[in-house]
Coordinates of C-alpha atoms in Angstrom, one line a residue:
M1 CA 0.0 0.0 0.0
S2 CA 1.3 3.5 -0.9
A3 CA 1.7 6.1 1.8
N4 CA -1.2 8.0 0.3
Q5 CA -3.4 4.9 0.4
A6 CA -2.4 4.2 3.9
T7 CA -3.4 7.7 4.9
K8 CA -6.7 7.3 3.2
K9 CA -7.4 3.9 4.9
T10 CA -6.4 5.4 8.3
A11 CA -8.8 8.3 7.7
A12 CA -11.5 5.9 6.8
A13 CA -11.0 4.0 10.1
A14 CA -11.2 7.3 12.0
A15 CA -14.8 7.7 10.8
V16 CA -16.0 5.5 13.7
E17 CA -13.7 6.8 16.4
P18 CA -15.5 8.2 19.4
S19 CA -15.8 11.9 19.8
S20 CA -13.6 13.8 22.2
S21 CA -16.7 15.5 23.6
T22 CA -17.4 15.0 27.3
H23 CA -20.8 13.7 26.3
E24 CA -21.4 9.9 25.7
P25 CA -20.4 9.1 22.1
R26 CA -23.4 8.6 19.9
Y27 CA -23.3 7.0 16.5
N28 CA -25.5 8.9 14.0
P29 CA -25.5 7.0 10.7
A30 CA -27.4 9.7 8.9
E31 CA -24.7 12.2 9.7
I32 CA -21.5 10.1 9.7
E33 CA -22.0 7.6 6.9
P34 CA -22.8 10.0 4.0
K35 CA -19.7 12.0 4.9
W36 CA -17.4 9.1 4.7
Q37 CA -19.1 7.5 1.7
Q38 CA -18.4 10.7 -0.2
R39 CA -14.9 10.8 1.1
W40 CA -14.3 7.3 -0.2
A41 CA -16.1 8.0 -3.5
D42 CA -13.7 11.0 -4.1
Q43 CA -10.8 8.6 -4.0
P44 CA -11.4 6.0 -6.7
D45 CA -8.0 4.3 -6.2
L46 CA -8.6 3.7 -2.5
Y47 CA -9.0 -0.1 -2.9
S48 CA -7.0 -0.6 -6.1
V49 CA -4.4 -3.2 -6.4
E50 CA -0.7 -2.5 -6.8
P51 CA 1.6 -4.0 -9.4
A52 CA 3.5 -7.2 -8.7
S53 CA 6.7 -5.1 -8.6
S54 CA 5.5 -3.5 -5.4
G55 CA 7.4 -6.2 -3.5
K56 CA 4.5 -6.7 -1.0
P57 CA 3.1 -10.1 -0.3
K58 CA -0.1 -10.6 -2.3
Y59 CA -3.5 -11.6 -0.9
Y60 CA -6.5 -12.6 -3.0
V61 CA -9.8 -12.4 -1.1
L62 CA -12.6 -13.9 -3.2
E63 CA -16.3 -13.9 -2.4
M64 CA -19.0 -15.8 -4.3
L65 CA -20.4 -13.4 -6.9
P66 CA -24.2 -12.8 -6.5
Y67 CA -27.1 -13.1 -8.8
P68 CA -28.4 -9.6 -9.5
S69 CA -31.8 -10.3 -8.0
G70 CA -32.5 -6.7 -7.2
Q71 CA -31.7 -6.2 -3.5
L72 CA -29.0 -7.4 -1.2
H73 CA -30.3 -9.6 1.7
M74 CA -28.7 -10.3 5.0
G75 CA -27.1 -13.5 3.6
H76 CA -25.2 -11.3 1.1
V77 CA -24.3 -8.8 3.8
R78 CA -23.0 -11.5 6.1
N79 CA -20.9 -13.1 3.3
Y80 CA -19.4 -9.8 2.0
A81 CA -18.8 -8.2 5.4
I82 CA -16.5 -11.1 6.3
G83 CA -14.5 -10.6 3.1
D84 CA -14.4 -6.9 3.6
A85 CA -13.1 -7.2 7.2
L86 CA -10.4 -9.6 6.0
A87 CA -9.4 -7.4 3.1
R88 CA -9.0 -4.4 5.3
Y89 CA -6.9 -6.4 7.8
M90 CA -4.6 -7.6 5.1
W91 CA -4.1 -4.1 3.7
M92 CA -3.2 -2.9 7.2
T93 CA -0.7 -5.7 7.6
G94 CA 1.2 -4.5 4.5
H95 CA -0.3 -6.8 1.8
N96 CA -1.2 -6.1 -1.8
V97 CA -4.8 -7.1 -1.8
L98 CA -7.1 -8.1 -4.7
H99 CA -10.7 -7.8 -3.5
P100 CA -13.0 -7.8 -6.5
M101 CA -16.7 -8.1 -7.1
G102 CA -18.9 -9.0 -10.1
W103 CA -22.3 -10.2 -11.1
D104 CA -23.5 -13.7 -12.0
A105 CA -26.0 -12.1 -14.4
F106 CA -27.2 -14.8 -16.8
G107 CA -29.5 -17.7 -16.0
L108 CA -33.0 -18.8 -15.2
P109 CA -33.5 -16.8 -12.0
A110 CA -32.9 -13.5 -13.8
E111 CA -35.0 -14.6 -16.8
N112 CA -37.9 -15.8 -14.7
A113 CA -37.9 -12.6 -12.7
A114 CA -37.8 -10.5 -15.8
L115 CA -40.8 -12.4 -17.2
K116 CA -42.7 -11.9 -14.0
N117 CA -42.0 -8.2 -14.1
N118 CA -42.7 -7.8 -17.8
T119 CA -39.2 -6.4 -18.4
P120 CA -36.6 -7.5 -20.9
P121 CA -34.0 -9.7 -19.0
R122 CA -31.1 -7.4 -20.0
E123 CA -32.8 -4.3 -18.8
W124 CA -34.0 -6.0 -15.6
T125 CA -30.6 -7.4 -14.8
L126 CA -28.6 -4.2 -15.4
Q127 CA -31.1 -2.2 -13.3
N128 CA -30.6 -4.7 -10.5
I129 CA -26.9 -4.6 -10.8
A130 CA -26.9 -0.8 -10.4
A131 CA -29.2 -1.0 -7.4
M132 CA -27.1 -3.7 -5.6
K133 CA -23.9 -1.8 -6.4
R134 CA -25.3 1.3 -4.8
Q135 CA -26.1 -0.8 -1.7
M136 CA -22.6 -2.2 -1.6
T137 CA -21.1 1.2 -1.9
R138 CA -23.4 2.5 0.9
I139 CA -22.3 -0.3 3.2
G140 CA -18.7 0.7 2.5
L141 CA -17.5 -2.6 1.1
S142 CA -13.9 -2.3 -0.1
Y143 CA -14.1 -3.4 -3.7
D144 CA -11.8 -2.4 -6.5
W145 CA -14.6 -1.7 -9.0
R146 CA -12.1 -1.4 -11.9
N147 CA -12.0 -5.2 -11.9
E148 CA -15.8 -5.6 -11.9
V149 CA -17.1 -8.5 -14.0
T150 CA -20.7 -8.8 -15.4
T151 CA -21.2 -12.1 -17.0
C152 CA -24.1 -11.1 -19.3
L153 CA -22.0 -8.5 -21.2
P154 CA -20.4 -9.6 -24.5
E155 CA -16.9 -8.7 -23.3
Y156 CA -17.3 -11.6 -20.8
Y157 CA -19.4 -14.2 -22.5
R158 CA -17.3 -13.9 -25.6
W159 CA -14.7 -15.9 -23.7
N160 CA -17.3 -18.5 -22.7
Q161 CA -17.7 -19.1 -26.4
W162 CA -14.0 -19.1 -27.0
F163 CA -13.5 -21.7 -24.3
F164 CA -16.3 -23.9 -25.7
I165 CA -14.7 -23.9 -29.2
R166 CA -11.3 -24.9 -27.7
M167 CA -13.0 -27.7 -25.9
F168 CA -14.8 -28.8 -29.0
E169 CA -11.5 -28.9 -30.9
R170 CA -10.1 -31.2 -28.2
G171 CA -13.1 -33.5 -28.0
L172 CA -14.1 -32.2 -24.6
A173 CA -17.4 -30.6 -25.9
Y174 CA -19.7 -33.0 -27.7
R175 CA -23.3 -33.5 -28.6
K176 CA -25.4 -36.6 -28.0
K177 CA -28.9 -37.7 -27.4
S178 CA -29.3 -38.4 -23.7
K179 CA -31.8 -38.7 -20.9
V180 CA -31.8 -35.4 -19.2
N181 CA -33.4 -33.7 -16.2
W182 CA -36.3 -31.4 -17.4
C183 CA -37.9 -28.8 -15.1
P184 CA -41.5 -28.3 -16.5
E185 CA -41.6 -24.9 -14.7
C186 CA -38.3 -23.6 -16.0
C187 CA -39.0 -25.3 -19.4
T188 CA -35.3 -26.3 -19.7
V189 CA -32.7 -28.9 -18.9
L190 CA -31.0 -29.0 -15.5
A191 CA -27.6 -30.5 -14.6
N192 CA -27.6 -33.3 -12.1
E193 CA -26.3 -30.9 -9.5
Q194 CA -29.3 -28.7 -10.0
V195 CA -31.7 -31.5 -9.0
I196 CA -32.2 -31.5 -5.2
D197 CA -34.0 -34.5 -3.8
G198 CA -35.7 -35.0 -7.2
Y199 CA -36.9 -31.4 -7.4
C200 CA -35.7 -28.3 -9.3
W201 CA -33.1 -26.3 -7.4
R202 CA -35.2 -23.1 -8.1
H203 CA -38.7 -24.6 -7.7
E204 CA -38.7 -26.7 -4.7
E205 CA -42.2 -28.1 -5.3
T206 CA -41.6 -28.9 -9.0
L207 CA -40.7 -32.5 -9.6
V208 CA -38.0 -32.9 -12.3
E209 CA -38.9 -35.1 -15.3
Q210 CA -36.7 -37.3 -17.5
R211 CA -36.6 -36.5 -21.2
D212 CA -34.6 -37.7 -24.2
L213 CA -33.0 -34.7 -25.9
E214 CA -30.0 -33.8 -28.1
Q215 CA -27.7 -31.9 -25.8
W216 CA -24.2 -30.4 -25.6
F217 CA -21.9 -31.9 -22.9
L218 CA -18.5 -31.1 -21.4
R219 CA -16.4 -34.2 -20.8
I220 CA -15.6 -33.4 -17.2
T221 CA -15.4 -37.2 -16.4
N222 CA -12.0 -37.1 -18.1
Y223 CA -10.8 -35.2 -15.0
A224 CA -12.7 -37.2 -12.3
Q225 CA -9.6 -38.8 -10.8
E226 CA -7.6 -35.6 -11.0
L227 CA -10.3 -33.7 -9.2
L228 CA -10.3 -36.4 -6.5
D229 CA -6.6 -36.5 -6.1
D230 CA -6.2 -32.8 -5.9
L231 CA -8.7 -32.5 -3.0
S232 CA -5.7 -33.5 -0.8
R233 CA -3.9 -30.4 -1.9
L234 CA -6.6 -28.0 -0.7
D235 CA -5.0 -27.1 2.6
G236 CA -7.3 -25.2 4.8
W237 CA -10.5 -26.2 3.1
P238 CA -13.2 -27.5 5.5
E239 CA -13.2 -31.3 5.5
K240 CA -17.0 -31.2 5.2
V241 CA -16.7 -29.6 1.8
R242 CA -14.0 -32.0 0.6
T243 CA -16.2 -34.9 1.8
M244 CA -19.2 -33.6 -0.1
Q245 CA -17.1 -33.4 -3.3
R246 CA -15.6 -36.9 -2.8
N247 CA -19.1 -38.3 -2.3
W248 CA -20.5 -36.5 -5.4
M249 CA -17.7 -37.7 -7.6
G250 CA -18.3 -41.2 -6.1
R251 CA -15.3 -43.3 -7.2
S252 CA -15.9 -47.0 -7.1
E253 CA -13.4 -49.7 -7.9
G254 CA -14.8 -52.9 -9.3
A255 CA -15.3 -54.9 -12.5
E256 CA -17.4 -55.0 -15.6
V257 CA -18.8 -58.4 -16.5
V258 CA -20.6 -59.3 -19.7
F259 CA -23.6 -61.7 -19.4
Q260 CA -24.8 -63.3 -22.6
I261 CA -28.6 -63.4 -23.1
E262 CA -30.1 -66.8 -23.6
D263 CA -32.1 -67.4 -26.8
S264 CA -35.4 -68.3 -25.1
A265 CA -36.6 -70.1 -28.2
S266 CA -33.8 -72.7 -27.8
A267 CA -35.1 -74.0 -24.4
P268 CA -37.6 -76.9 -24.2
E269 CA -41.1 -75.5 -23.4
D270 CA -41.7 -77.6 -20.4
E271 CA -38.2 -77.2 -18.8
H272 CA -38.5 -75.7 -15.3
A273 CA -41.7 -74.1 -16.4
T274 CA -42.7 -73.0 -12.9
T275 CA -39.4 -71.2 -12.1
R276 CA -39.1 -69.9 -15.7
Q277 CA -42.5 -68.3 -15.3
A278 CA -41.9 -66.8 -11.9
G279 CA -38.2 -66.0 -12.5
T280 CA -37.4 -66.8 -8.8
A281 CA -34.7 -69.4 -9.3
V282 CA -31.4 -69.9 -11.1
L283 CA -31.6 -72.5 -13.8
P284 CA -28.7 -75.0 -14.1
P285 CA -26.4 -74.9 -17.1
R286 CA -27.4 -76.8 -20.3
E287 CA -25.2 -78.5 -22.8
D288 CA -27.2 -77.3 -25.7
I289 CA -27.8 -73.7 -24.6
R290 CA -27.8 -71.1 -27.3
T291 CA -27.4 -67.4 -26.8
S292 CA -29.3 -64.7 -28.6
G293 CA -26.3 -62.7 -29.7
R294 CA -27.3 -60.0 -27.2
S295 CA -25.6 -59.3 -23.9
V296 CA -25.9 -57.2 -20.8
T297 CA -22.9 -55.6 -19.1
V298 CA -23.0 -55.1 -15.3
F299 CA -20.7 -53.1 -13.1
T300 CA -20.0 -54.5 -9.7
T301 CA -17.8 -53.6 -6.8
R302 CA -18.0 -57.2 -5.5
I303 CA -17.1 -59.5 -8.3
D304 CA -16.0 -61.9 -5.5
T305 CA -19.7 -62.6 -4.8
I306 CA -20.6 -63.4 -8.5
F307 CA -21.2 -67.1 -7.7
G308 CA -24.0 -65.9 -5.4
A309 CA -25.8 -64.0 -8.2
T310 CA -29.3 -65.3 -8.6
S311 CA -30.8 -62.7 -10.9
I312 CA -29.9 -59.8 -13.2
Q313 CA -31.7 -56.6 -12.6
L314 CA -32.1 -53.8 -15.1
A315 CA -33.1 -50.1 -14.8
P316 CA -36.7 -49.5 -16.1
E317 CA -35.4 -47.4 -18.9
H318 CA -32.5 -49.8 -20.0
A319 CA -32.4 -50.4 -23.7
L320 CA -32.9 -54.2 -23.2
V321 CA -36.1 -53.6 -21.3
K322 CA -37.5 -51.6 -24.2
E323 CA -36.6 -54.4 -26.5
F324 CA -38.2 -57.1 -24.2
A325 CA -41.3 -55.1 -23.7
A326 CA -41.8 -54.3 -27.4
T327 CA -43.6 -57.6 -27.9
K328 CA -45.1 -58.0 -24.5
P329 CA -47.8 -55.4 -23.7
E330 CA -48.2 -56.7 -20.1
L331 CA -44.5 -56.3 -19.5
A332 CA -44.6 -52.8 -21.0
E333 CA -47.4 -51.8 -18.7
E334 CA -45.6 -53.0 -15.6
V335 CA -42.4 -51.3 -16.7
S336 CA -44.3 -48.1 -17.2
K337 CA -45.4 -48.2 -13.5
L338 CA -41.8 -48.7 -12.4
V339 CA -40.7 -45.7 -14.5
S340 CA -43.3 -43.6 -12.8
E341 CA -42.2 -44.8 -9.3
Q342 CA -38.6 -44.0 -10.1
K343 CA -39.5 -40.4 -11.2
Q344 CA -40.9 -39.9 -7.7
A345 CA -37.5 -40.8 -6.2
R346 CA -34.9 -39.3 -8.5
D347 CA -32.4 -38.5 -5.9
A348 CA -30.0 -41.3 -4.9
A349 CA -30.9 -41.0 -1.2
D350 CA -34.6 -41.5 -2.1
I351 CA -33.8 -44.4 -4.4
G352 CA -32.0 -46.1 -1.6
T353 CA -35.2 -46.1 0.6
I354 CA -37.8 -46.5 -2.1
E355 CA -40.3 -49.4 -1.7
K356 CA -38.8 -51.9 -4.1
H357 CA -40.9 -53.2 -6.9
G358 CA -40.0 -55.3 -10.0
V359 CA -41.1 -57.5 -12.8
F360 CA -39.6 -60.6 -14.4
T361 CA -39.0 -60.2 -18.1
G362 CA -39.2 -63.9 -19.0
H363 CA -35.6 -63.8 -20.2
Y364 CA -32.4 -65.3 -18.8
A365 CA -28.7 -64.3 -18.8
I366 CA -25.8 -66.7 -18.5
N367 CA -23.3 -66.3 -15.7
P368 CA -20.0 -66.5 -17.4
F369 CA -18.2 -67.9 -14.4
N370 CA -20.4 -71.0 -14.0
G371 CA -22.8 -71.2 -16.9
E372 CA -25.9 -70.8 -14.7
R373 CA -28.9 -69.1 -16.2
L374 CA -30.1 -66.1 -14.2
P375 CA -33.6 -64.6 -14.5
I376 CA -33.6 -61.1 -15.8
W377 CA -35.8 -58.7 -13.8
V378 CA -36.6 -55.0 -14.0
A379 CA -36.4 -53.1 -10.7
N380 CA -37.4 -49.6 -9.7
Y381 CA -34.3 -49.1 -7.5
I382 CA -31.8 -49.6 -10.4
L383 CA -30.7 -46.3 -12.0
L384 CA -29.9 -46.0 -15.7
D385 CA -27.2 -43.4 -15.1
Y386 CA -25.3 -45.3 -12.4
G387 CA -22.7 -47.8 -13.6
T388 CA -24.3 -49.5 -16.7
G389 CA -27.9 -49.4 -15.6
A390 CA -27.7 -53.1 -14.8
I391 CA -26.6 -55.1 -11.8
M392 CA -26.0 -58.7 -10.8
S393 CA -28.2 -59.3 -7.8
V394 CA -26.6 -61.1 -4.9
P395 CA -29.3 -61.2 -2.2
A396 CA -27.2 -62.9 0.4
H397 CA -24.6 -60.2 0.4
D398 CA -26.3 -56.9 -0.5
E399 CA -29.0 -55.2 1.5
R400 CA -31.1 -53.8 -1.4
D401 CA -30.8 -57.1 -3.3
Y402 CA -31.8 -58.9 -0.1
D403 CA -35.0 -56.8 0.4
F404 CA -35.9 -57.3 -3.3
A405 CA -35.3 -61.1 -3.2
K406 CA -37.2 -61.6 0.0
K407 CA -40.2 -59.7 -1.4
Y408 CA -40.3 -61.8 -4.6
G409 CA -39.0 -65.1 -3.3
I410 CA -35.8 -65.1 -5.4
E411 CA -33.2 -67.6 -4.4
M412 CA -30.4 -66.6 -2.0
R413 CA -27.0 -68.2 -2.0
I414 CA -24.2 -67.6 0.5
V415 CA -20.8 -67.4 -1.1
I416 CA -18.7 -65.4 1.4
L417 CA -18.3 -65.8 5.2
P418 CA -16.2 -64.4 8.0
R419 CA -12.8 -65.8 8.3
R420 CA -12.7 -68.8 10.6
T421 CA -10.0 -71.0 12.0
K422 CA -11.9 -74.1 10.9
D423 CA -13.4 -75.2 7.5
P424 CA -15.5 -72.2 6.3
A425 CA -17.8 -74.6 4.4
N426 CA -19.2 -75.7 7.8
D427 CA -20.0 -72.2 8.9
A428 CA -22.8 -71.3 6.4
E429 CA -25.4 -71.6 9.1
E430 CA -23.7 -68.9 11.1
A431 CA -24.1 -66.2 8.5
V432 CA -26.6 -63.4 9.3
L433 CA -28.1 -62.2 6.0
P434 CA -27.4 -60.0 4.3
Y435 CA -23.7 -60.5 5.1
T436 CA -21.7 -57.7 3.4
A437 CA -18.4 -57.5 5.2
E438 CA -15.4 -57.2 3.0
D439 CA -12.9 -59.0 5.2
S440 CA -14.3 -62.4 4.2
I441 CA -13.4 -65.7 2.4
L442 CA -15.2 -67.4 -0.4
I443 CA -17.3 -70.6 -0.4
N444 CA -19.5 -72.1 -3.1
S445 CA -17.3 -70.4 -5.6
G446 CA -15.6 -73.1 -7.6
E447 CA -11.9 -72.8 -8.0
F448 CA -11.9 -69.5 -6.0
N449 CA -13.0 -71.2 -2.8
T450 CA -11.1 -70.2 0.4
L451 CA -9.6 -67.1 -1.2
G452 CA -9.9 -63.8 0.8
N453 CA -12.2 -61.4 -0.8
Q454 CA -9.5 -58.9 -1.9
E455 CA -7.4 -61.6 -3.5
A456 CA -10.6 -63.0 -5.1
Q457 CA -11.6 -59.7 -6.6
H458 CA -8.2 -59.4 -8.3
N459 CA -8.1 -63.0 -9.5
M460 CA -11.6 -63.0 -10.7
S461 CA -11.2 -59.7 -12.6
T462 CA -8.1 -61.1 -14.2
Y463 CA -9.9 -64.3 -15.1
A464 CA -12.7 -62.4 -16.7
E465 CA -10.3 -60.4 -18.8
E466 CA -8.3 -63.4 -19.9
H467 CA -11.5 -65.1 -21.0
G468 CA -12.9 -62.1 -22.8
F469 CA -16.0 -61.4 -20.7
G470 CA -14.9 -58.7 -18.3
K471 CA -12.2 -56.5 -16.8
A472 CA -11.3 -54.5 -13.8
K473 CA -13.0 -51.1 -13.9
V474 CA -13.2 -47.8 -12.0
S475 CA -16.6 -46.1 -12.1
Y476 CA -17.6 -42.6 -11.0
R477 CA -20.9 -41.2 -9.9
L478 CA -19.8 -37.9 -11.6
K479 CA -21.3 -37.6 -15.1
D480 CA -20.4 -35.3 -18.0
W481 CA -21.8 -31.8 -17.6
G482 CA -24.9 -31.2 -19.8
I483 CA -24.7 -27.4 -20.5
S484 CA -27.5 -26.9 -23.0
R485 CA -30.4 -24.8 -21.9
Q486 CA -33.5 -24.2 -23.9
R487 CA -33.9 -20.6 -22.7
Y488 CA -33.0 -17.2 -23.9
W489 CA -30.9 -15.5 -21.1
G490 CA -27.6 -17.2 -21.4
T491 CA -24.4 -17.4 -23.6
P492 CA -25.2 -18.5 -27.1
I493 CA -23.5 -21.8 -28.0
P494 CA -21.1 -20.8 -30.9
M495 CA -21.9 -23.7 -33.2
L496 CA -23.4 -24.0 -36.7
Y497 CA -25.2 -26.9 -38.5
C498 CA -24.4 -27.3 -42.2
E499 CA -25.9 -30.0 -44.4
K500 CA -22.6 -30.5 -46.1
D501 CA -20.0 -30.0 -43.4
G502 CA -22.0 -31.1 -40.3
I503 CA -21.3 -29.4 -37.0
V504 CA -19.0 -26.4 -37.5
P505 CA -17.7 -24.0 -34.8
V506 CA -18.1 -20.2 -35.4
P507 CA -14.7 -18.8 -36.3
D508 CA -12.8 -16.9 -33.6
D509 CA -12.9 -13.7 -35.5
Q510 CA -16.7 -13.8 -35.5
L511 CA -16.9 -13.9 -31.7
P512 CA -18.9 -13.0 -29.8
V513 CA -22.1 -14.5 -31.1
L514 CA -24.3 -11.8 -29.7
L515 CA -27.5 -12.6 -27.8
P516 CA -30.2 -10.7 -29.7
E517 CA -32.2 -8.0 -27.9
N518 CA -35.9 -7.3 -28.2
V519 CA -36.9 -10.9 -28.0
D520 CA -40.4 -12.1 -27.3
I521 CA -39.9 -14.5 -24.4
T522 CA -42.4 -17.1 -23.4
M523 CA -42.3 -20.1 -21.1
E524 CA -43.3 -22.6 -23.8
G525 CA -42.1 -23.9 -27.1
G526 CA -38.3 -24.1 -26.3
S527 CA -35.9 -21.2 -26.7
P528 CA -37.3 -18.0 -28.3
L529 CA -34.1 -17.9 -30.3
T530 CA -35.6 -20.6 -32.6
R531 CA -38.3 -18.1 -33.7
M532 CA -35.7 -15.5 -34.8
P533 CA -34.7 -16.1 -38.5
G534 CA -32.1 -13.3 -38.3
F535 CA -30.3 -15.2 -35.5
V536 CA -30.9 -18.8 -36.7
N537 CA -29.9 -18.3 -40.4
A538 CA -26.1 -18.1 -40.9
T539 CA -23.4 -19.0 -43.4
C540 CA -21.1 -22.0 -43.1
P541 CA -17.5 -20.8 -42.7
M542 CA -16.2 -23.9 -44.5
C543 CA -18.3 -24.2 -47.6
G544 CA -20.1 -20.8 -47.7
G545 CA -23.5 -22.5 -47.9
P546 CA -26.5 -21.9 -45.7
A547 CA -26.2 -23.0 -42.0
R548 CA -28.4 -23.1 -39.0
R549 CA -27.2 -21.5 -35.8
E550 CA -27.4 -23.4 -32.4
T551 CA -30.3 -21.9 -30.4
D552 CA -29.5 -23.5 -27.0
T553 CA -27.7 -21.3 -24.6
M554 CA -25.1 -22.3 -21.9
D555 CA -25.8 -23.2 -18.3
T556 CA -25.2 -20.3 -16.0
F557 CA -22.6 -22.3 -14.2
V558 CA -20.3 -21.9 -17.2
D559 CA -20.2 -18.2 -16.3
S560 CA -19.3 -18.9 -12.7
S561 CA -16.8 -21.6 -13.4
W562 CA -14.0 -19.1 -14.3
Y563 CA -14.9 -15.6 -13.1
F564 CA -12.1 -15.6 -10.5
Y565 CA -9.6 -15.8 -13.3
R566 CA -11.2 -12.8 -15.2
Y567 CA -11.0 -10.6 -12.1
T568 CA -7.2 -10.6 -12.4
S569 CA -7.4 -8.8 -15.8
A570 CA -11.0 -7.9 -16.3
K571 CA -10.4 -5.4 -19.2
D572 CA -8.3 -7.7 -21.3
D573 CA -9.8 -7.8 -24.8
K574 CA -7.1 -10.1 -26.3
A575 CA -7.5 -13.1 -24.0
P576 CA -9.8 -14.4 -21.2
F577 CA -7.0 -13.6 -18.8
D578 CA -3.3 -12.8 -18.7
T579 CA -1.4 -15.8 -17.5
D580 CA 1.4 -13.8 -15.9
T581 CA -1.1 -11.9 -13.8
V582 CA -2.9 -15.1 -12.8
A583 CA 0.4 -16.6 -11.8
Y584 CA 1.0 -13.7 -9.5
W585 CA -2.4 -13.7 -7.8
F586 CA -3.1 -17.5 -7.6
P587 CA -3.8 -19.5 -5.6
I588 CA -6.7 -17.7 -4.1
D589 CA -5.9 -17.1 -0.5
Q590 CA -9.4 -17.0 0.9
Y591 CA -12.8 -17.9 -0.7
I592 CA -16.0 -17.0 1.1
G593 CA -19.3 -18.5 0.0
G594 CA -22.1 -20.8 0.9
V595 CA -21.5 -24.5 1.4
E596 CA -24.5 -25.2 -0.8
H597 CA -22.3 -24.6 -3.8
A598 CA -19.7 -27.2 -2.9
I599 CA -20.8 -29.5 -5.7
L600 CA -21.7 -26.7 -8.1
H601 CA -19.4 -23.8 -8.7
L602 CA -16.5 -25.3 -6.8
I603 CA -16.4 -28.5 -8.8
Y604 CA -16.9 -26.9 -12.2

């Protein structure tokens, strides 16, 4: 801090010193605060940063940037007062402090509020920014407004588009048809992190639906392990936050195993007719068994229990289920019920406690380890987007499988037991089901009998890979980030669709793709951009022919995934940020924000 700045900050502190009068000091905000507000306003460099050459230790105080909803509330004041106090302390201890502020100005909350108030989103948002900025100034928060960032302005969202194109070029941004979370009130897609207990993060009484849509995704799963590993490097972060992130990324070590589907037409009609109809028992191997050429892949963290599998269970929306139900109206009707039940329990915690229902498909899969024929069921507690959407059910050694099997009378078979000093084969009657302990040994498991479970998992995964029906696999709960939004108020996705050249990025020299103004926004019929020929119709930069512009906009969390970089060089018009400046200010010394964003902004 320069001598001049130090004098100014000392004078600012003097504003609240008690009077030398003999009377009891009395704080009169109407008299004192305007005086010092004006004093600070007359010194625009009061809170400005100094160059790296100042020789002072740097300190970067970052607070979560707010949605410009119109008015600050006490949650804002609490958050920003903490940062303000810290910044002032660091200035007074001789640090060069970066204490910036900006506005998370795109997204559904702003658009919905604008619709409610019959005001264009841009106008509504900029009015709110001005009002909230006046409040922050009145409170006396120590921000360097020369580093202000507003995410809905082209000078910011241009770089969202630039990042997207770089990711597309590297295969990290891609488009696919996928089952997505759809909020019927927002009329748009939500990321998994924006679904709270099965409901919209902004409409707590609106149940999120599942729809099949073509969407743009960012391949964040490529970095799942790196994200997990680097949590150990976050010194000073609350362990609660790191635990939330670990759980959300959900690393599971296990194996993928391929089960061939039996050709049901190859089995004698009267063979095991009762069990075949009910699907409650494993059928023994047959010499003349034929497979259908189809298969189902399961992911399991307990391949050591595979000899105890007594059924295969599929998610209600698994592709095989649709195939099985296509020729069986009664099965299709039952599956439809299971889909409806699952929609009522979208969140994993709810799925874990859902009353379990299922239906036998009439089909069997072949256990590749022993040739046994396992009945294939559809179950409402199996999620399509976890693992492969299919499990091998081992009721004796899994709590959910146990509940399901007990309800439907499906066979249970014990294949692991606690370690004993005597022959474990004689201890089966001692097992309390479901027995799930990992420190166990195998029984009833062919050549793998008497192995400890850890050794068995390794040996069985190796055996599966050597014989071409499986391999060791690491799975993550974290999914690729679906960023497409069928709404107006967001960054236009900078992609073109050409009949000749396919999907083509907008050239860098044509960025930013500007979000049109004077748009008629409604809550129905998808993005209003689709109804604007002047926006949609474009020219392919490769062939010069006609092209159609992408009309989806980016999720608001794209904006808030990198704003803290932009603060360091907010006026740079040649790059999103200056790497040398970032190298000086990073890492951020203190972040202050709500823990509810631990699996949102902070992961992205």
